[in-house]
Coordinates of N, CA and C in Angstrom, one line a residue:
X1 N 17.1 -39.5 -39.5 CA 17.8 -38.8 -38.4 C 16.8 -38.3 -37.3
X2 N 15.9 -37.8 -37.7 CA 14.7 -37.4 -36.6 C 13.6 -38.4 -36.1
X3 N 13.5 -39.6 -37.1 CA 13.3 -40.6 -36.4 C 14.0 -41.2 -35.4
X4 N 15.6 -41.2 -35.5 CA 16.7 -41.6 -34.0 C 16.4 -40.9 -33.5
X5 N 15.9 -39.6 -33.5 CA 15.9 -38.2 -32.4 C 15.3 -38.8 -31.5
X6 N 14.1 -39.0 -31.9 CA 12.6 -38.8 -31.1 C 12.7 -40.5 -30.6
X7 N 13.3 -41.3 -31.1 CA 13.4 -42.5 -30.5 C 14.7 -42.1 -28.8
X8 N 15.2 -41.7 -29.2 CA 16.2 -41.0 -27.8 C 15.8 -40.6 -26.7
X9 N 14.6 -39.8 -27.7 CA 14.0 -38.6 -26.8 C 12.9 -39.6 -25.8
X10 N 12.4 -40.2 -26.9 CA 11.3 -41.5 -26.0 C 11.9 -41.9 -25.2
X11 N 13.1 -42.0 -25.6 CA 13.5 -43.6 -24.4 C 13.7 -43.0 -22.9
X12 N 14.3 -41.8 -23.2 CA 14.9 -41.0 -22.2 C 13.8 -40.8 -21.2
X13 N 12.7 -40.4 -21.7 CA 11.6 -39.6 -21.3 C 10.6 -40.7 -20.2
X14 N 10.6 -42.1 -20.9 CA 10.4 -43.4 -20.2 C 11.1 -43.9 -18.9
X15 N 12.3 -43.6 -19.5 CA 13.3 -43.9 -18.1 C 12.8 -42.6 -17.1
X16 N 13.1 -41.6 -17.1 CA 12.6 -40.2 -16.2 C 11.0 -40.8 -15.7
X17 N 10.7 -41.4 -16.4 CA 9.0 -41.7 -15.5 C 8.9 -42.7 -15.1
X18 N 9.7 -43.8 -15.7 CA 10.1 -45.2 -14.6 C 10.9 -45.0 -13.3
X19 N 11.6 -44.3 -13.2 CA 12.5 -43.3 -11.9 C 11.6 -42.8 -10.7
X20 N 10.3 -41.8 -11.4 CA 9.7 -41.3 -10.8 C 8.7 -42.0 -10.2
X21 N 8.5 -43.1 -11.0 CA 6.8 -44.0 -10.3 C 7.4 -45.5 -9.7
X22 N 9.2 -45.1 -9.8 CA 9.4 -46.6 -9.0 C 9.1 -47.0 -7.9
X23 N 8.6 -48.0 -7.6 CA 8.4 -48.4 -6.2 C 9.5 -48.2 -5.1
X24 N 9.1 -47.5 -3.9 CA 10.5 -47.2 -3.0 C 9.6 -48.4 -1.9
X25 N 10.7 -49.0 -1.6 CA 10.2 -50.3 -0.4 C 10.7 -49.7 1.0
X26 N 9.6 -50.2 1.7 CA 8.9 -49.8 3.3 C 9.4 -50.7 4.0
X27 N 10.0 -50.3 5.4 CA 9.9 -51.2 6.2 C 9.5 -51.0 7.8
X28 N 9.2 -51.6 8.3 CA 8.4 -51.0 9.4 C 8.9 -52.1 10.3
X29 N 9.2 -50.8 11.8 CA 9.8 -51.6 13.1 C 8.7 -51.2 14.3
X30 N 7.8 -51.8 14.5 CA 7.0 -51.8 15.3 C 6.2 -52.5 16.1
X31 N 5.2 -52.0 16.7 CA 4.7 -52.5 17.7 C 3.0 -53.7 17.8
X32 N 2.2 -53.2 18.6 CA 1.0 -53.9 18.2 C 0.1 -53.2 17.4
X33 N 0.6 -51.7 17.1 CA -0.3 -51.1 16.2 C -0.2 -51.3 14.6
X34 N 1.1 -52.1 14.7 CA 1.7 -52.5 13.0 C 1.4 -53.6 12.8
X35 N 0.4 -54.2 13.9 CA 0.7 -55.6 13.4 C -0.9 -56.0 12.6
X36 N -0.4 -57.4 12.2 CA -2.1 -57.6 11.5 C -1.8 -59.5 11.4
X37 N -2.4 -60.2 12.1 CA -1.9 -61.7 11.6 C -1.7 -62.3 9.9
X38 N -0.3 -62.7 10.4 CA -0.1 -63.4 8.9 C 0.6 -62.4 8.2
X39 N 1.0 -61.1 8.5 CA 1.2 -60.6 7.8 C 2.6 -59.5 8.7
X40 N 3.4 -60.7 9.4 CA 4.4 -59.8 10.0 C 5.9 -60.8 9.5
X41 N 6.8 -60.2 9.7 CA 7.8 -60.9 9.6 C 9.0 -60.8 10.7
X42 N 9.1 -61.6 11.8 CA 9.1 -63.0 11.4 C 7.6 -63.7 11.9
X43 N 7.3 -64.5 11.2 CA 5.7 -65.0 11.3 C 5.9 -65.2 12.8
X44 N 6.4 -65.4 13.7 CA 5.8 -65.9 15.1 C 6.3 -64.7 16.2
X45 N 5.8 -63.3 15.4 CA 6.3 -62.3 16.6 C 4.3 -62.0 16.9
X46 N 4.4 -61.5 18.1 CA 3.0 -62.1 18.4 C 2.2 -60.7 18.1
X47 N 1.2 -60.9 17.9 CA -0.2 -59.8 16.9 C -1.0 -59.8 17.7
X48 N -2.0 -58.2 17.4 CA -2.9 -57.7 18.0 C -4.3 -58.0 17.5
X49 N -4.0 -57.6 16.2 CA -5.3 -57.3 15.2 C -5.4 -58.8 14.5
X50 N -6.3 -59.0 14.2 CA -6.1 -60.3 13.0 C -6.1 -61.8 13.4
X51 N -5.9 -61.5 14.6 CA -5.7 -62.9 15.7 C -7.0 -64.1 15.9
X52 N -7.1 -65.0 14.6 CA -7.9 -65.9 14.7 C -8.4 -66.6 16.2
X53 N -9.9 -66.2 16.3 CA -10.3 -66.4 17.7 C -10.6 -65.3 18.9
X54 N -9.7 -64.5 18.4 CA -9.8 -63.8 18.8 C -10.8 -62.0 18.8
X55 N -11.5 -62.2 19.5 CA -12.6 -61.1 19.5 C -12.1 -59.8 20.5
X56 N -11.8 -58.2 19.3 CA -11.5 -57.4 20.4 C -12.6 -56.3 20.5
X57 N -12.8 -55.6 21.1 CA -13.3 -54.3 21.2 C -12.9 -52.8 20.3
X58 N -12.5 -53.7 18.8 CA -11.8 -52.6 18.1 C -12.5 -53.2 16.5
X59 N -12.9 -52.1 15.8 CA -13.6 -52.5 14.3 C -12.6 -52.8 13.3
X60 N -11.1 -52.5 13.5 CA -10.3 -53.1 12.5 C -10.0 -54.7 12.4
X61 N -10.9 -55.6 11.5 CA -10.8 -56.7 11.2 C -10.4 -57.5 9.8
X62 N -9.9 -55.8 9.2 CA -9.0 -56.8 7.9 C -8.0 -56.0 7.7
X63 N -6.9 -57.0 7.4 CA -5.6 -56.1 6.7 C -5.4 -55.0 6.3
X64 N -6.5 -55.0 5.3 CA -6.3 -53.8 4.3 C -7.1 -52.3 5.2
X65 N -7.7 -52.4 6.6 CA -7.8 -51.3 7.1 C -6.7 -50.4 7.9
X66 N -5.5 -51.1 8.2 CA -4.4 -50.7 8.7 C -3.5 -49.5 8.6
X67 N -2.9 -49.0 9.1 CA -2.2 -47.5 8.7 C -1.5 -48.3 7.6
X68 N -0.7 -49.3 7.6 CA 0.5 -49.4 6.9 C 0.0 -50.2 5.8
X69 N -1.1 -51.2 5.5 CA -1.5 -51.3 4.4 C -1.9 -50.7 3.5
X70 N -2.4 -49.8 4.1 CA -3.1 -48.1 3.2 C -2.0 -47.5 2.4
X71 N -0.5 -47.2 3.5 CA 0.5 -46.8 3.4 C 0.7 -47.8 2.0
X72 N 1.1 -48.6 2.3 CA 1.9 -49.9 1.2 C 1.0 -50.3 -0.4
X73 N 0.1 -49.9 -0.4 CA -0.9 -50.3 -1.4 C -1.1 -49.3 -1.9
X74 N -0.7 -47.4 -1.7 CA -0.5 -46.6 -2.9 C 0.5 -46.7 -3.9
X75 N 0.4 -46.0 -5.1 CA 1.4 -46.4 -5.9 C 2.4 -46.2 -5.6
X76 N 3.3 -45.7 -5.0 CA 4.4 -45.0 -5.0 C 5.6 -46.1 -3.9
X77 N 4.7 -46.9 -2.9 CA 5.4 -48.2 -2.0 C 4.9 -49.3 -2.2
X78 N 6.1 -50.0 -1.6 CA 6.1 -51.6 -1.6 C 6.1 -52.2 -0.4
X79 N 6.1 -53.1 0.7 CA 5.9 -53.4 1.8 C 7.2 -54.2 2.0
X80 N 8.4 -53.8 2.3 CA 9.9 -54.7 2.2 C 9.3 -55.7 3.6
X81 N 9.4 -55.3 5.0 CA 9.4 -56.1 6.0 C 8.2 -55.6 6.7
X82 N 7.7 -56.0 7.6 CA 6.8 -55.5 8.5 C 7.0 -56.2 10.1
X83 N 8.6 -55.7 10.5 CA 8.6 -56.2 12.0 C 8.1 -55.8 12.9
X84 N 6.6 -56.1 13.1 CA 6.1 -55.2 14.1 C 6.3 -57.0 15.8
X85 N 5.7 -55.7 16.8 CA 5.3 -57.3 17.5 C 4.5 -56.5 18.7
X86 N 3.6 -57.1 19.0 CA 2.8 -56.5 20.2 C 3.1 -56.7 21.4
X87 N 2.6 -55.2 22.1 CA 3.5 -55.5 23.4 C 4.8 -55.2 23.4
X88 N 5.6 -54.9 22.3 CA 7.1 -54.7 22.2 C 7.5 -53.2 23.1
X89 N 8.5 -53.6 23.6 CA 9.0 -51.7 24.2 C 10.7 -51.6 22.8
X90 N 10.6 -50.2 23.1 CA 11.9 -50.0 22.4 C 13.1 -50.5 23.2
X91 N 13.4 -50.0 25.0 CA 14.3 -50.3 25.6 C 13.7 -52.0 26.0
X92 N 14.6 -52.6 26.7 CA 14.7 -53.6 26.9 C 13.7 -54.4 28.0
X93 N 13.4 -53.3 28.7 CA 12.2 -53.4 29.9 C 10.8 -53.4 29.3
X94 N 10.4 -54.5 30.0 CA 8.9 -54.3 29.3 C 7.8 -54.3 30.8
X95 N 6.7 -55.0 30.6 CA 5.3 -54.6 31.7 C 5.7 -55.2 33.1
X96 N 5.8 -54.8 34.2 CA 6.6 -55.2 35.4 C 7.8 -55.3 35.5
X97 N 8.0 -54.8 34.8 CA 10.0 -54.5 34.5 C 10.5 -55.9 34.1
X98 N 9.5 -56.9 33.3 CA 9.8 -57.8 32.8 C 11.5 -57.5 31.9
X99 N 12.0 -59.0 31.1 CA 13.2 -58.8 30.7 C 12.3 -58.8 29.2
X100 N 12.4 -57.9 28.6 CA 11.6 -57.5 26.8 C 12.8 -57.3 25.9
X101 N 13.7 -58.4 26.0 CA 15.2 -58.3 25.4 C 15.0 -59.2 24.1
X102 N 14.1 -60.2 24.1 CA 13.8 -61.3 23.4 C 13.0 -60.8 22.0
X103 N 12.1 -59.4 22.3 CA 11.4 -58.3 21.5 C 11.5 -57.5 21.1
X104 N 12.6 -56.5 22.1 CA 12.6 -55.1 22.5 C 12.9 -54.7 20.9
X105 N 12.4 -53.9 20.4 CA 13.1 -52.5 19.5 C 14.7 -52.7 19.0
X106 N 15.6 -52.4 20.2 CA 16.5 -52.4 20.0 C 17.4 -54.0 19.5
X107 N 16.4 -55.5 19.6 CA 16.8 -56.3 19.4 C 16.3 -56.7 17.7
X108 N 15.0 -56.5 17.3 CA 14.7 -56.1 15.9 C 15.2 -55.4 15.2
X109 N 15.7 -54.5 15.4 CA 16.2 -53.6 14.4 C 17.3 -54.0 13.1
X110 N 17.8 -54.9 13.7 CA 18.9 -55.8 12.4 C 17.8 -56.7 11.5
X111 N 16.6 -56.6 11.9 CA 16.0 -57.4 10.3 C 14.6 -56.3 9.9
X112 N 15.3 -55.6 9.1 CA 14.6 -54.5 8.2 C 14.8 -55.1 6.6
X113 N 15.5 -56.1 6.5 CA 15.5 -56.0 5.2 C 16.7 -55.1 4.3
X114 N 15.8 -54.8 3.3 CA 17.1 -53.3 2.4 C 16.0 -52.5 2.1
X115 N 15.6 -51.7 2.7 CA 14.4 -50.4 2.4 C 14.9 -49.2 2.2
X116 N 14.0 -49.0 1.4 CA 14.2 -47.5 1.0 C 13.9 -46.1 2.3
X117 N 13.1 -47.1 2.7 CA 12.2 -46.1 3.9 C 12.2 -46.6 5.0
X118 N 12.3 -46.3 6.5 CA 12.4 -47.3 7.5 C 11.2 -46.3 8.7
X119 N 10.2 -46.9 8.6 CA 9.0 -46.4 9.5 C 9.6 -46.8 10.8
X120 N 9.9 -46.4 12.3 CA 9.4 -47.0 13.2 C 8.7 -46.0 14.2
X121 N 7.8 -46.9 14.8 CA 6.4 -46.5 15.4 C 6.4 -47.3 16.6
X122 N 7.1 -47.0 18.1 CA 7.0 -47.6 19.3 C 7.0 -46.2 20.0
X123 N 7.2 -46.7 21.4 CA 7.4 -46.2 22.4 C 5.8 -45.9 23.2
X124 N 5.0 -46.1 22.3 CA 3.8 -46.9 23.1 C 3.9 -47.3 24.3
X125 N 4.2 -49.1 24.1 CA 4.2 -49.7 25.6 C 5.2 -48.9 26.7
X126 N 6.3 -48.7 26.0 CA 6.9 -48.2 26.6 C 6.3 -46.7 27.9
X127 N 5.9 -46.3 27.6 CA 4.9 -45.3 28.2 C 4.0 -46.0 29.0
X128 N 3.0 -46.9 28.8 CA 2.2 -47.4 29.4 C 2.8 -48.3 30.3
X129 N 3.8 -48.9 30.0 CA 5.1 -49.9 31.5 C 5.5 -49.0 32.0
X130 N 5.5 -47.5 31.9 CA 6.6 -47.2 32.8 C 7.9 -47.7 33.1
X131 N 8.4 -47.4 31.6 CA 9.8 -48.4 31.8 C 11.1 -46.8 32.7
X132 N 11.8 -47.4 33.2 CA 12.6 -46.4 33.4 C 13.0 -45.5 31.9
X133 N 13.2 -44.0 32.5 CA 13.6 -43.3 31.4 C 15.0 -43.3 30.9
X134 N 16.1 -43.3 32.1 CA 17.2 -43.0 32.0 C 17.8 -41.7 31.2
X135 N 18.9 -41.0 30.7 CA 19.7 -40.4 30.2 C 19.7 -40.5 28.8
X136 N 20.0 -39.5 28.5 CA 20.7 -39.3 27.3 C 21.9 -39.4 26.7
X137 N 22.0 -40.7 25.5 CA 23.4 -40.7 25.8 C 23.8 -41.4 24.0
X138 N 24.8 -40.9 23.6 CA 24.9 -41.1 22.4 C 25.9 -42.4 21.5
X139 N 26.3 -42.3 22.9 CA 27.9 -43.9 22.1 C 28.5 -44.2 23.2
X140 N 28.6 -45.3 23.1 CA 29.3 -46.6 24.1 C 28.1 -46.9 25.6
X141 N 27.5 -46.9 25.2 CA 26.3 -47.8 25.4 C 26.4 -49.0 26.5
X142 N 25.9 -49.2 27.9 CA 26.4 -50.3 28.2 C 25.0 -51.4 28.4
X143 N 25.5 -52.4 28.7 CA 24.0 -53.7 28.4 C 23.0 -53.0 29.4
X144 N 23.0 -52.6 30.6 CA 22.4 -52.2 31.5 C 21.8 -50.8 31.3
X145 N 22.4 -49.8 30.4 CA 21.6 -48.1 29.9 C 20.8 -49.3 29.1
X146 N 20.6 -50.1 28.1 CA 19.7 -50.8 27.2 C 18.6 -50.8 27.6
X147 N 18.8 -50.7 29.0 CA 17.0 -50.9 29.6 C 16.3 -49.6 30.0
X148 N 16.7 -49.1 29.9 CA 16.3 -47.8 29.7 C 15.6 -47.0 28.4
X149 N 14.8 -46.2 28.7 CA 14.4 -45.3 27.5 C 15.2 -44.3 26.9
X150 N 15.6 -43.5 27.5 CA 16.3 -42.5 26.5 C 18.0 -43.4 25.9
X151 N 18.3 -43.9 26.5 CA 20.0 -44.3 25.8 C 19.4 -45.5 25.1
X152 N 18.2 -46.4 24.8 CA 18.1 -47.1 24.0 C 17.8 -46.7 22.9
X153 N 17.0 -45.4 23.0 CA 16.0 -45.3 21.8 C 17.6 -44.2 21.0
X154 N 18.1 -43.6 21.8 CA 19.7 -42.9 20.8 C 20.2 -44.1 20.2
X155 N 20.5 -45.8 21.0 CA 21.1 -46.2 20.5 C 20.6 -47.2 19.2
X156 N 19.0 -47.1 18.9 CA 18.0 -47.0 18.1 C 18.2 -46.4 16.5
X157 N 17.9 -45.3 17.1 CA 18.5 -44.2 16.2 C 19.9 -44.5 15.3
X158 N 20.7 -44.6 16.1 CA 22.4 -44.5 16.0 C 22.1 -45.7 14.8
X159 N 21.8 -46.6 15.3 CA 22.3 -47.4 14.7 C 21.4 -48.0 13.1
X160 N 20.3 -47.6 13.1 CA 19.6 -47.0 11.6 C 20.2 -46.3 10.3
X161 N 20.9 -45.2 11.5 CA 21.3 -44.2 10.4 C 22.8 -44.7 9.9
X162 N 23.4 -45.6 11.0 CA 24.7 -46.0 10.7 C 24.5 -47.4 9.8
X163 N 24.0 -48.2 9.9 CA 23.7 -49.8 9.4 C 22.6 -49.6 7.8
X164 N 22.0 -48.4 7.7 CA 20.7 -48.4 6.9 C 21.2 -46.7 6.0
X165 N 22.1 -46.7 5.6 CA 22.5 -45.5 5.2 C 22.2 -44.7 4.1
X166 N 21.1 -45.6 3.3 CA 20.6 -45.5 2.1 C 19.5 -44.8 2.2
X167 N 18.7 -44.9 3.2 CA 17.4 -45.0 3.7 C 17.0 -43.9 4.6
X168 N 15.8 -43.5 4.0 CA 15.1 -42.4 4.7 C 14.6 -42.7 6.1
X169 N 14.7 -42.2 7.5 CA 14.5 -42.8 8.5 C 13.4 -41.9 8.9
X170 N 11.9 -42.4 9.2 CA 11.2 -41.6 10.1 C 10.9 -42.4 11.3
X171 N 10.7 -41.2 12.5 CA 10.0 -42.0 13.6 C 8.5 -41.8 13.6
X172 N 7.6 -42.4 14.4 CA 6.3 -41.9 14.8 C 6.0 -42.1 15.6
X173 N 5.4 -41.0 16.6 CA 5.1 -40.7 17.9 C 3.6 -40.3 18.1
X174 N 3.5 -41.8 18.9 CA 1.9 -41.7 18.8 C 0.9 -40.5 19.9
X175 N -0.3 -40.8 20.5 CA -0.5 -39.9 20.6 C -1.0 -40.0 22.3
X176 N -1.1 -39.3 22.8 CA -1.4 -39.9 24.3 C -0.2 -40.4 25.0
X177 N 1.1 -39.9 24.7 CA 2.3 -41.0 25.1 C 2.4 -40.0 26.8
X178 N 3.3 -40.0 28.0 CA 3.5 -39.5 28.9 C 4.6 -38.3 27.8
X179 N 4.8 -37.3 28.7 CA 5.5 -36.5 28.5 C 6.9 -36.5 28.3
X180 N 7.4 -37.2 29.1 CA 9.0 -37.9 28.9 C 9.4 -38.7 27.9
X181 N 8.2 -39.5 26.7 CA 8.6 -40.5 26.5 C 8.4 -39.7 24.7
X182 N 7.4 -39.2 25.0 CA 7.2 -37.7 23.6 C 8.8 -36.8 23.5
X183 N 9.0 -35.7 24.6 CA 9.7 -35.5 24.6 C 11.1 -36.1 24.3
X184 N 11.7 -36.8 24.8 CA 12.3 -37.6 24.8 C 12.7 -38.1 22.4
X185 N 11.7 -38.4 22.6 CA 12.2 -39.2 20.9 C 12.2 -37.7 20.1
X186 N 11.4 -36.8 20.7 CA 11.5 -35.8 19.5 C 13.2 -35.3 19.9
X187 N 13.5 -34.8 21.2 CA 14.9 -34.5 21.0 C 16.5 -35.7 20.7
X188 N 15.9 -36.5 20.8 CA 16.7 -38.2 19.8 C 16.9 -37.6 18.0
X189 N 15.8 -37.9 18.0 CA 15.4 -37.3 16.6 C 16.5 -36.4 15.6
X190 N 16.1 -35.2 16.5 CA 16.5 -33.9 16.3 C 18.3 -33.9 16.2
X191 N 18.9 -34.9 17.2 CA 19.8 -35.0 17.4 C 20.9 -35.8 15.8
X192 N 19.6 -37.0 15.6 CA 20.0 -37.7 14.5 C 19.8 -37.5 13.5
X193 N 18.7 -36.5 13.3 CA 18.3 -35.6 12.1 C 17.3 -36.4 11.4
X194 N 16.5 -37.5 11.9 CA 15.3 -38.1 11.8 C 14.0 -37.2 11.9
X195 N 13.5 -37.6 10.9 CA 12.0 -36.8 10.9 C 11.2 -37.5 12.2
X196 N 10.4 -37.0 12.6 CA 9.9 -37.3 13.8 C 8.3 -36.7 13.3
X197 N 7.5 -37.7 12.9 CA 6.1 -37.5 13.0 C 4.9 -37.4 13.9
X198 N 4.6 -36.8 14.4 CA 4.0 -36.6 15.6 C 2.4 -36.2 15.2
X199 N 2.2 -37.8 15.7 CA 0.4 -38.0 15.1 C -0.4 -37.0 16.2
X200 N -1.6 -36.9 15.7 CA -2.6 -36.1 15.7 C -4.0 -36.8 15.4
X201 N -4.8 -36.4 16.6 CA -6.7 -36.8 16.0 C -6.4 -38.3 15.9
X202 N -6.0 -39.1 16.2 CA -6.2 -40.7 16.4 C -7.2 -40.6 17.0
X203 N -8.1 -41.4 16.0 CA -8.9 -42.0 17.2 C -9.0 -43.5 17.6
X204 N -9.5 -43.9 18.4 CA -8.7 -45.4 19.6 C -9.7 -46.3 20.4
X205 N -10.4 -47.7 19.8 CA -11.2 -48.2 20.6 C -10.2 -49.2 21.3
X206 N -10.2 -49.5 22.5 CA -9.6 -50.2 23.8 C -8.1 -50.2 23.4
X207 N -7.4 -49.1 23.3 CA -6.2 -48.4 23.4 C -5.1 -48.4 22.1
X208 N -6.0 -49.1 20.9 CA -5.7 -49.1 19.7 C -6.2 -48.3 18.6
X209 N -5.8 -48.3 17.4 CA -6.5 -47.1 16.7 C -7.6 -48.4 15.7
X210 N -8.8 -47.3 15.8 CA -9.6 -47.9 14.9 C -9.9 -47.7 13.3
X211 N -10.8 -48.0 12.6 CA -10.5 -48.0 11.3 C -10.2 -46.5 10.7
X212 N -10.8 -45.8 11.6 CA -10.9 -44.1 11.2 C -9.6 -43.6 11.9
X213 N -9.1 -44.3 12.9 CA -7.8 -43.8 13.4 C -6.6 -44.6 12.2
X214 N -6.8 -45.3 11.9 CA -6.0 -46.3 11.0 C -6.0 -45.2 9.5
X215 N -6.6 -44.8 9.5 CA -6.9 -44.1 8.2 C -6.6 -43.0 8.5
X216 N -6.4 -42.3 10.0 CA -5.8 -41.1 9.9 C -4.5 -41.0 10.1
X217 N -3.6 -42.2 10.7 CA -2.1 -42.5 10.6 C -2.0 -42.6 9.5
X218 N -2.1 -43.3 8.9 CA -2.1 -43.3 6.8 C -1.8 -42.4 6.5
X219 N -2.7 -41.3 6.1 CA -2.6 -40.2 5.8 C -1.6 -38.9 6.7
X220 N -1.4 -38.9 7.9 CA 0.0 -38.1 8.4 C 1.0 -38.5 7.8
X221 N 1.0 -40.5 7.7 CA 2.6 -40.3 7.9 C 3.0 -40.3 6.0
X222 N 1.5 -40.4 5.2 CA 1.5 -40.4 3.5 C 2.6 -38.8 3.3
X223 N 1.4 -38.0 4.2 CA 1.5 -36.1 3.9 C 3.1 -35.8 4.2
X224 N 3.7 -36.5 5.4 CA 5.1 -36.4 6.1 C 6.2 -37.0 4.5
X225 N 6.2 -38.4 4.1 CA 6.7 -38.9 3.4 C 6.8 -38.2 1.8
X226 N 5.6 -37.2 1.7 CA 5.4 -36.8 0.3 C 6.4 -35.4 0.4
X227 N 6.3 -34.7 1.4 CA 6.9 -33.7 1.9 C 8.6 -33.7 1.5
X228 N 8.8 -34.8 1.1 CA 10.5 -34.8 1.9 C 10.8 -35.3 -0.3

């Protein structure tokens, strides 16, 4: 009889710590700072880091220096998708008011996979194009607010928490952004009840983060994730 006990008690005690150290899978919707060649999905969204032939002015030259690698290679995650793409804006407008419909944020967001966790990390370019900001605006959405920043990045939001309902949703707001474009996601956020990470001390050679900036997004968005 106390041999069944303690066989119960094992088993039980196994399952409680297979629970606890299960792998929760990551997915990430982002930009040129997520990216790494060969290692995005869908293989031909275009990359910053890792680009055979290519020589940049930044010391991150392998995978495994990246925020999300770092991220993905503790024990605790798995790496479900990694849609990043460089250059991407969230709204629809990209560098010269180009049409970034084909890229945009709001056009990725239907291939995350099934994650536990949904990283996304833009509004970058978006800041740097000077894309129009537009309004705030929460439902019924028309093709034309899309190109805008504030009613895409709600309809961003909206649609994570509605399509991905399982799933922990953070944003990250990098550092250096204009003030409308910061503003702007933290009160989105707030609105959707998304954590909203707001990096710090990046540091950045020719407008990307380098291996010590790569290593300090790691670690915010680790400390953020452990938190919750």
């Amino acid at each position: 009889m106390k041999h069944k006990c303690f066989v119960l008690l094992a088993s039980f005690l196994f399952a409680c710590l297979g629970s606890v150290f299960a792998q929760q899978k990551i997915s990430i919707l982002g930009d040129s700072y997520s990216t790494f060649h060969g290692y995005v999905q869908p293989a031909g969204n275009l990359c910053w880091y890792g680009v055979p032939g290519e020589k940049k002015e930044n010391d991150v030259t392998k995978v495994e220096q990246t925020w999300w690698y770092c991220l993905a290679d503790s024990v605790s995650y798995v790496l479900e998708r990694n849609n990043a793409y460089s250059g991407s804006t969230i709204c629809n407008t990209g560098y010269e008011k180009a049409d970034y419909s084909d890229r945009s944020f709001i056009t990725r967001m239907t291939d995350l996979g099934k994650p536990d966790i949904i990283l996304v990390f833009g509004g970058t370019n978006d800041s740097w194009a000077g894309v129009p900001i537009g309004d705030f605006k929460y439902a019924d959405w028309t093709e034309g607010e899309l190109y805008d920043f504030r009613p895409a990045f709600c309809y961003l939001m909206d649609y994570l928490v509605t399509h991905y309902p399982d799933a922990r949703i953070y944003n990250i707001t990098n550092t250096e952004l204009s003030e409308e474009v910061t503003s702007s996601m933290a009160e989105v956020c707030r609105h959707y009840g998304v954590t909203n990470i707001v990096l710090r001390d990046v540091d950045k050679q020719w407008g990307h983060p380098s291996v010590k900036g790569m290593a300090s997004i790691c670690s915010q968005v680790r400390e953020a994730l452990s938190a919750q």
